[in-house]
GROMACS .gro file of C-alpha atoms in nm:
model
   69
    1MET     CA    1   8.195  -4.268  -0.165
    2PHE     CA    2   8.470  -4.363  -0.415
    3ASN     CA    3   8.710  -4.100  -0.270
    4LYS     CA    4   8.529  -3.808  -0.428
    5LYS     CA    5   8.688  -3.473  -0.351
    6ASN     CA    6   8.501  -3.158  -0.267
    7LYS     CA    7   8.495  -2.934  -0.577
    8ASN     CA    8   8.654  -2.652  -0.375
    9ASP     CA    9   8.954  -2.874  -0.291
   10ASP     CA   10   9.054  -2.879  -0.659
   11LYS     CA   11   9.062  -2.501  -0.693
   12ARG     CA   12   9.411  -2.348  -0.710
   13PHE     CA   13   9.290  -1.986  -0.671
   14ASP     CA   14   9.029  -1.812  -0.457
   15GLU     CA   15   8.870  -1.488  -0.570
   16LYS     CA   16   8.906  -1.247  -0.278
   17LEU     CA   17   8.762  -0.920  -0.410
   18VAL     CA   18   8.582  -0.805  -0.724
   19GLN     CA   19   8.509  -0.448  -0.828
   20THR     CA   20   8.365  -0.313  -1.151
   21SER     CA   21   8.378   0.039  -1.287
   22GLN     CA   22   8.106   0.237  -1.461
   23GLN     CA   23   8.300   0.190  -1.785
   24GLY     CA   24   8.267  -0.189  -1.754
   25SER     CA   25   8.620  -0.279  -1.652
   26LEU     CA   26   8.685  -0.539  -1.382
   27ILE     CA   27   8.941  -0.546  -1.102
   28SER     CA   28   8.980  -0.852  -0.881
   29ILE     CA   29   9.223  -0.999  -0.632
   30TRP     CA   30   9.304  -1.369  -0.654
   31VAL     CA   31   9.486  -1.571  -0.386
   32ASP     CA   32   9.692  -1.877  -0.475
   33ARG     CA   33   9.577  -2.148  -0.231
   34GLN     CA   34   9.913  -2.328  -0.248
   35THR     CA   35  10.154  -2.036  -0.203
   36GLY     CA   36   9.936  -1.763  -0.049
   37VAL     CA   37  10.051  -1.507  -0.308
   38ASN     CA   38   9.791  -1.237  -0.387
   39TYR     CA   39   9.745  -1.132  -0.752
   40LEU     CA   40   9.579  -0.824  -0.897
   41TYR     CA   41   9.381  -0.906  -1.212
   42THR     CA   42   9.231  -0.639  -1.437
   43TRP     CA   43   9.010  -0.676  -1.741
   44SER     CA   44   8.867  -0.424  -1.985
   45ALA     CA   45   8.756  -0.418  -2.347
   46GLN     CA   46   9.115  -0.330  -2.443
   47GLY     CA   47   9.269  -0.637  -2.275
   48CYS     CA   48   9.362  -0.790  -1.942
   49ALA     CA   49   9.660  -0.811  -1.707
   50ILE     CA   50   9.768  -0.998  -1.397
   51THR     CA   51  10.048  -0.911  -1.156
   52PRO     CA   52  10.148  -0.998  -0.799
   53LEU     CA   53   9.992  -0.755  -0.550
   54LEU     CA   54  10.257  -0.550  -0.366
   55ASP     CA   55  10.251  -0.377  -0.026
   56GLU     CA   56  10.373  -0.022   0.044
   57ASN     CA   57  10.734  -0.146   0.060
   58GLY     CA   58  10.721  -0.321  -0.278
   59LYS     CA   59  10.708  -0.672  -0.132
   60VAL     CA   60  10.465  -0.935  -0.258
   61ILE     CA   61  10.160  -0.976  -0.035
   62VAL     CA   62  10.140  -1.335   0.087
   63ALA     CA   63   9.840  -1.458   0.288
   64GLN     CA   64   9.873  -1.733   0.546
   65ILE     CA   65   9.760  -2.060   0.391
   66GLY     CA   66   9.425  -2.164   0.536
   67GLU     CA   67   9.344  -1.828   0.696
   68GLY     CA   68   9.012  -1.819   0.512
   69ASN     CA   69   9.122  -1.589   0.234
   0.00000   0.00000   0.00000
């Protein structure tokens, strides 16, 4: 009713994987739903960083859009 969108339709990124270490740091992989680019995100008490995730040849990992990342 009233052209309401599903909340998931508004999300630009999907969280694909999350890991935590015993020291409390966080590593996660995020996928851009519009471009398919995979990003590696890290967080710790000292700070955080984000960078495109690369394959063994140094190329950016791009998922097929709509493959159920």
